[in-house]
Amino acid sequence: MKKLYKIYSNLLLALFVGTAGHAFAQPYQTPEKLDIQWQVYQNHYQGKDQTLFSIGMHNGAKQAFPAQGWRIYFNLGKRVTTIAGTEQLKINHVNGGLYYIAPGKDFKSLAPGGSVAQQFVSNSWVVNKSDAPQGFYLVWDNAPGTGIPLNDVKVSIPTELHQLDRFAGDRELSSAQRYVLNERGKSQPALQPKIFPTPLVYRETPGYFKLDQTVNIVTDAEFNAEAQLFADELKSLVGKRPNVLNGSKTQAGICLKKDPSVKKDSYKLSVTPSGILISANSPVEIHYGIQSLKVLLDPAAYAAQAKTKSIQVKCVAVEDRPNFGFRAIMLDVARNFQSKQEILKLIDLLSLYKFTTLHFHLNDDEGWRLQINALPELTSVGANRGHGVNEQHSLMPAYGSGPLPGKSSGSGFYSRADFIEILKYAARRHINVIPEIETPGHARAAIVSMQARYNNLVKTGDTAAAKAYLLRDTADTSVYRSVQQWNDHVMDVSMPSVYHFLETVTDEIIDMYKQAGAPLQTIHFGGDEVPAGVWTGSPSVHALKKEHPEIKDATDLWDYFFGRLAAMLDQRKLYLSGWEETALRKSTVAGGKKWQPNPLFLDKNFHVNVWNNMSGNEDLAYRLANSGYKVILSFVTNFYFDMAYVREFDEPGFNWGGFINLEQAYKFIPFDYLKNQHTDYVNRPLPKSMLQKFEPLTEAGKRNIYGIQGLLWSETVQTAERLEYMYLPRLLALSEKAWAAEPEWAVSPDTAKARQLYERDWHTLTKSVGRELNRLDHYASGYAYRIPTPAIRSTAGMVSANTDVPGFQIRYTTDGTVPTVKSKLYQQPVPQLKKLSFRAFNNLGRGGKVAKNDEP
């Protein structure tokens, strides 16, 4: 931040010089002394789903902050209204999540050492720090194109935490209750496989195989690529790259062998004292066998990294195949960008745990992240966020990206070379990459970029070229507001230039896949969250309706748009993927309007991600699958990894879909979801009458469940470390759910037995996750996974602590200070003291969040 202020001190000196070269005084010379404060007072304010809060300023400078001539901008993901009364500060909404505060009618000036605050009300609740406003910056009225970054906002919450209750009776599990849950299954003996996700058949046999520098890899020619990659990885483990020998005869060492007797999608792994044999029918199954062998290795082998010249590999006999053929993670890089290196690191992780697919969300309202040669404005404008008087050079700030383009995760893109490298890297590791181009909504970055292109070309007099890729009718008077508060983010699907744009982007993407030699079967064209009111004031839409009388309303325009997209992809031998709305149509039913499967596209091979399992849509995925659509289970309440793990104010992440800990992902039953899901996202029981109305999955529908996907939207993810924190360890539970066979507890009709089996398997899962996190301290240079926060229980004057994932050291202090890696090691219950603090550490000495014993 100090560097930014130095840049701006020089910049402001230039700005505040008159045209005749005469300098004049800057309004306020030390913006770094201006502190912004956000105070939360009460959730459920006035008995409604809203929050009372204030935004304030404190002037720490020796100079007064002026009474007028300024605006302070910031981002906040809520709708805000002002409370009537004294107006020290007034708030104005710009667009999306961008607001500014300005002097109110009662604001005079802010003296040195003075403070001022204004109360406001926002919709929804404040639950954690991710709900806070962010990215504050100062703009002077006489320099409207320049934003000056301010310090991070100071956050205050009520000392009486019940003020943060979201509704009457709002309660979360106590620390003591979490402690009891963490103890489940420990008394039940179970085989702990050393391979993860759990294989279909796993049997340990006597002895070990010695993996050292003398071992060669012998492979059938068809598996040479897999053998070469494995040899590269073994070099880092044993200090020497093994020779890769082509040959069909099984030999001592590691053999990769084609075996027609092995069923499709399956592999076999045999480790004996004399050698290792992986057999399968195709390269991808051989790849899965190699990953199982890598995970079979003791995690300590990865910590040693070539210091240990030999590794003892436990002898096993394994037969394995996946439960679902499609196992995916979606990553949003539009809201906040991630580097190419971080994407490669994610691919390493997906490959190790036998995923098939990276769904790459490349654009949204707040960013376009892929170079398209024919349309350079997509990245020169749409890949940057920053302050300006218009958006001719960058998008407006969002999610705290601040005023400076190129200086935060709000800016960035992948060049063609970057993207081709990513595709090659993924293909070599048997990860398919599905590109997503959001349409027609969530498209503001593209719309603004093409408007900038239009503005530039119109100045040259080339109106036809200017209009060639325009995505909105410039005369459109439609009034709408999206969930994210945008009023100009939807493509006009009546315009031929929209289809010209999408064809151009599609063809360049196809070309990049060809250059990479990577498979491409589908492009995901989004299709979610288009708000009511769009297209109603578009002259282009009115003209289209005259040409096509069958188009009556927005629903018909929707069908028109996705029908054209599906035909465009079909011409290129691709199928269309989209969010659930692409396969839905609102129909009138008893009680009002309801989303129903759209019969129009049933024969088009649409593959749809169903995310909405809330608010009466709990059975939506099953209804779509039963109707004939290919469904990818992508439920918000189980697999949205941008949700916070737990309800703690310092725990990052959203909460509108609930809190998603490791168990929330693991307990999911794909083919009978509602068997153990009887509450809504805030743990209120679902009415029995509602549960009885839900449509169960039929046998035909079961065949249409194409796979399972986890999703990580990046509104709150501004760094690589935060990215890894959010998807690990939850990604491991998803891996188990997508790969391993359906467990007995999921299908048992005996409730008591099912619960006992579940607790046993849950404890087994947590131990496996703990083992894998030890590996991930070092694998692919290490991952910044979330370290669990200890749960605490006080009994008979003694305090016990544990974590939901075993394998971490818990350390504690007795004076209220934050435990360090040198603090006392917790080994047994300790005497109760009010200032007890507990903290878990991994083997590298990295600590998690602190748990405090607040009982006297």
Short mmCIF file of C-alpha atoms in Angstrom, two decimals, residues 16-238:
data_model
loop_
_atom_site.label_atom_id
_atom_site.label_comp_id
_atom_site.label_asym_id
_atom_site.label_seq_id
_atom_site.Cartn_x
_atom_site.Cartn_y
_atom_site.Cartn_z
CA PHE A 16 -3.26 19.56 -9.31
CA VAL A 17 -1.34 21.86 -11.61
CA GLY A 18 -3.33 24.33 -13.68
CA THR A 19 -3.14 24.58 -17.43
CA ALA A 20 -0.95 27.66 -17.07
CA GLY A 21 1.50 25.66 -14.98
CA HIS A 22 0.39 27.13 -11.65
CA ALA A 23 0.13 24.63 -8.83
CA PHE A 24 -2.66 24.75 -6.27
CA ALA A 25 -3.12 23.01 -2.94
CA GLN A 26 -4.22 19.41 -2.86
CA PRO A 27 -7.50 19.01 -0.97
CA TYR A 28 -6.07 16.42 1.45
CA GLN A 29 -2.45 15.44 1.31
CA THR A 30 -2.40 12.26 3.41
CA PRO A 31 -5.13 9.83 2.25
CA GLU A 32 -3.29 7.04 4.06
CA LYS A 33 -4.38 8.74 7.31
CA LEU A 34 -8.06 8.39 6.47
CA ASP A 35 -9.50 5.24 8.05
CA ILE A 36 -12.78 3.72 6.90
CA GLN A 37 -14.86 1.88 9.47
CA TRP A 38 -17.70 -0.61 9.05
CA GLN A 39 -19.78 -1.30 12.14
CA VAL A 40 -22.40 -4.06 12.17
CA TYR A 41 -25.20 -3.52 14.70
CA GLN A 42 -27.91 -6.06 14.09
CA ASN A 43 -29.12 -8.78 11.76
CA HIS A 44 -32.85 -9.46 11.43
CA TYR A 45 -33.30 -5.72 11.84
CA GLN A 46 -36.96 -4.76 12.42
CA GLY A 47 -37.83 -8.45 12.11
CA LYS A 48 -36.82 -8.60 8.44
CA ASP A 49 -34.04 -10.28 6.46
CA GLN A 50 -31.85 -7.20 6.63
CA THR A 51 -28.91 -5.74 8.55
CA LEU A 52 -28.36 -2.43 10.30
CA PHE A 53 -24.80 -1.16 9.87
CA SER A 54 -22.80 2.04 9.56
CA ILE A 55 -19.95 3.29 7.43
CA GLY A 56 -17.68 5.78 9.11
CA MET A 57 -14.48 7.75 8.62
CA HIS A 58 -11.74 8.71 11.04
CA ASN A 59 -9.27 11.44 10.16
CA GLY A 60 -5.86 10.60 11.56
CA ALA A 61 -4.14 13.46 9.75
CA LYS A 62 -3.16 16.89 10.99
CA GLN A 63 -5.23 18.43 8.22
CA ALA A 64 -9.05 18.59 8.10
CA PHE A 65 -10.79 16.39 5.56
CA PRO A 66 -12.81 18.75 3.32
CA ALA A 67 -16.56 19.28 3.53
CA GLN A 68 -17.12 18.68 -0.17
CA GLY A 69 -15.49 17.83 -3.48
CA TRP A 70 -14.94 14.11 -2.91
CA ARG A 71 -16.39 10.65 -3.31
CA ILE A 72 -15.26 7.40 -1.69
CA TYR A 73 -15.99 4.30 -3.78
CA PHE A 74 -16.21 0.72 -2.57
CA ASN A 75 -17.71 -2.68 -3.39
CA LEU A 76 -20.49 -4.33 -1.41
CA GLY A 77 -22.52 -7.33 -2.51
CA LYS A 78 -25.79 -6.11 -0.98
CA ARG A 79 -28.55 -3.63 -1.72
CA VAL A 80 -28.36 -0.63 0.59
CA THR A 81 -30.86 2.00 1.75
CA THR A 82 -30.35 5.03 3.97
CA ILE A 83 -32.11 5.53 7.31
CA ALA A 84 -34.04 8.79 7.47
CA GLY A 85 -32.59 11.44 9.73
CA THR A 86 -29.29 13.26 9.99
CA GLU A 87 -27.34 12.83 6.75
CA GLN A 88 -23.63 13.02 7.38
CA LEU A 89 -22.85 10.68 4.50
CA LYS A 90 -25.03 9.77 1.56
CA ILE A 91 -24.66 6.55 -0.39
CA ASN A 92 -25.11 6.10 -4.12
CA HIS A 93 -25.30 2.92 -6.16
CA VAL A 94 -23.30 2.96 -9.41
CA ASN A 95 -23.85 -0.52 -10.87
CA GLY A 96 -23.27 -4.09 -9.81
CA GLY A 97 -21.65 -4.04 -6.37
CA LEU A 98 -20.03 -0.60 -6.82
CA TYR A 99 -21.16 2.20 -4.49
CA TYR A 100 -19.79 5.52 -3.38
CA ILE A 101 -20.35 7.68 -0.34
CA ALA A 102 -20.27 11.45 -0.61
CA PRO A 103 -20.83 14.36 1.76
CA GLY A 104 -24.39 14.46 3.03
CA LYS A 105 -26.34 17.66 3.64
CA ASP A 106 -25.26 17.69 7.29
CA PHE A 107 -21.56 16.98 6.71
CA LYS A 108 -19.34 19.98 7.38
CA SER A 109 -15.77 18.70 7.39
CA LEU A 110 -13.78 16.21 9.41
CA ALA A 111 -11.33 17.82 11.81
CA PRO A 112 -8.00 16.22 12.68
CA GLY A 113 -8.70 13.31 15.01
CA GLY A 114 -12.42 13.50 14.23
CA SER A 115 -14.80 10.70 13.28
CA VAL A 116 -18.15 10.51 11.57
CA ALA A 117 -20.50 7.62 10.78
CA GLN A 118 -23.79 7.10 8.97
CA GLN A 119 -26.21 4.23 9.46
CA PHE A 120 -27.63 2.23 6.58
CA VAL A 121 -29.71 -0.90 6.06
CA SER A 122 -28.76 -3.71 3.67
CA ASN A 123 -30.76 -6.64 2.42
CA SER A 124 -29.90 -10.11 3.71
CA TRP A 125 -27.65 -10.88 6.68
CA VAL A 126 -24.08 -10.25 7.72
CA VAL A 127 -22.54 -13.57 8.74
CA ASN A 128 -18.80 -13.28 8.29
CA LYS A 129 -16.01 -11.02 7.10
CA SER A 130 -16.73 -11.83 3.45
CA ASP A 131 -19.90 -9.75 3.85
CA ALA A 132 -17.87 -6.61 4.54
CA PRO A 133 -17.48 -3.75 2.04
CA GLN A 134 -14.04 -3.66 0.46
CA GLY A 135 -11.77 -1.92 -2.03
CA PHE A 136 -12.30 1.64 -0.74
CA TYR A 137 -10.74 4.43 -2.78
CA LEU A 138 -10.96 8.22 -2.91
CA VAL A 139 -11.84 10.33 -5.95
CA TRP A 140 -11.73 14.13 -5.99
CA ASP A 141 -14.39 15.91 -8.00
CA ASN A 142 -11.75 17.92 -9.87
CA ALA A 143 -9.88 14.74 -10.85
CA PRO A 144 -12.78 12.35 -11.61
CA GLY A 145 -10.68 9.88 -13.57
CA THR A 146 -8.23 9.14 -10.78
CA GLY A 147 -8.85 6.85 -7.82
CA ILE A 148 -6.59 6.86 -4.75
CA PRO A 149 -6.51 3.57 -2.79
CA LEU A 150 -7.38 3.81 0.90
CA ASN A 151 -6.51 1.49 3.77
CA ASP A 152 -8.47 -1.71 4.26
CA VAL A 153 -11.74 -1.15 6.05
CA LYS A 154 -11.79 -1.66 9.83
CA VAL A 155 -14.55 -4.07 10.81
CA SER A 156 -16.48 -4.11 14.10
CA ILE A 157 -19.24 -6.50 15.14
CA PRO A 158 -21.52 -6.57 18.21
CA THR A 159 -20.05 -7.88 21.45
CA GLU A 160 -23.40 -9.58 22.02
CA LEU A 161 -23.21 -12.18 19.25
CA HIS A 162 -26.95 -12.88 19.37
CA GLN A 163 -27.26 -9.56 17.53
CA LEU A 164 -25.95 -11.47 14.51
CA ASP A 165 -28.78 -14.03 14.63
CA ARG A 166 -30.32 -14.26 11.19
CA PHE A 167 -33.82 -15.02 12.45
CA ALA A 168 -35.60 -15.88 15.67
CA GLY A 169 -34.23 -19.14 17.03
CA ASP A 170 -31.12 -19.06 14.84
CA ARG A 171 -28.60 -21.48 16.29
CA GLU A 172 -25.49 -23.28 15.11
CA LEU A 173 -23.73 -26.26 16.64
CA SER A 174 -21.70 -25.38 19.72
CA SER A 175 -18.04 -26.27 19.99
CA ALA A 176 -18.95 -29.02 22.47
CA GLN A 177 -21.44 -30.50 20.01
CA ARG A 178 -18.82 -30.44 17.25
CA TYR A 179 -16.43 -32.25 19.60
CA VAL A 180 -18.95 -35.08 20.02
CA LEU A 181 -19.46 -35.30 16.25
CA ASN A 182 -15.70 -35.54 15.74
CA GLU A 183 -15.60 -38.63 17.97
CA ARG A 184 -18.05 -40.63 15.82
CA GLY A 185 -16.92 -43.97 14.46
CA LYS A 186 -13.67 -44.17 16.40
CA SER A 187 -14.76 -47.26 18.32
CA GLN A 188 -15.72 -49.20 15.18
CA PRO A 189 -12.87 -51.17 13.60
CA ALA A 190 -12.52 -50.80 9.84
CA LEU A 191 -9.90 -51.51 7.20
CA GLN A 192 -8.10 -48.28 6.32
CA PRO A 193 -7.16 -48.44 2.63
CA LYS A 194 -3.90 -46.78 1.74
CA ILE A 195 -5.34 -45.78 -1.63
CA PHE A 196 -7.67 -42.82 -2.03
CA PRO A 197 -10.35 -42.45 -3.28
CA THR A 198 -11.43 -45.84 -1.95
CA PRO A 199 -10.92 -48.66 -4.49
CA LEU A 200 -13.68 -51.10 -5.34
CA VAL A 201 -11.55 -54.05 -4.16
CA TYR A 202 -8.55 -53.51 -1.89
CA ARG A 203 -6.60 -56.26 -0.21
CA GLU A 204 -3.24 -55.98 1.54
CA THR A 205 -0.87 -58.90 1.08
CA PRO A 206 2.37 -59.82 2.89
CA GLY A 207 5.54 -57.92 2.20
CA TYR A 208 6.80 -54.79 0.49
CA PHE A 209 8.25 -53.84 -2.86
CA LYS A 210 11.46 -51.81 -2.76
CA LEU A 211 11.14 -48.81 -5.07
CA ASP A 212 14.61 -47.37 -5.68
CA GLN A 213 16.95 -46.09 -8.37
CA THR A 214 17.40 -49.56 -9.92
CA VAL A 215 13.73 -49.91 -10.86
CA ASN A 216 12.73 -49.59 -14.52
CA ILE A 217 9.30 -49.04 -16.05
CA VAL A 218 8.33 -51.56 -18.69
CA THR A 219 5.32 -50.59 -20.77
CA ASP A 220 3.27 -51.61 -23.75
CA ALA A 221 3.76 -49.05 -26.50
CA GLU A 222 0.19 -47.78 -26.11
CA PHE A 223 0.98 -46.56 -22.60
CA ASN A 224 4.31 -44.90 -23.32
CA ALA A 225 3.05 -41.36 -22.61
CA GLU A 226 1.77 -42.41 -19.19
CA ALA A 227 5.03 -44.22 -18.44
CA GLN A 228 7.15 -41.21 -19.40
CA LEU A 229 5.15 -38.86 -17.17
CA PHE A 230 5.36 -41.30 -14.27
CA ALA A 231 9.10 -41.61 -14.76
CA ASP A 232 9.42 -37.83 -14.46
CA GLU A 233 7.52 -37.92 -11.17
CA LEU A 234 9.54 -40.82 -9.77
CA LYS A 235 12.74 -38.88 -10.33
CA SER A 236 11.71 -36.39 -7.64
CA LEU A 237 10.99 -39.25 -5.22
CA VAL A 238 14.03 -41.51 -5.61
#
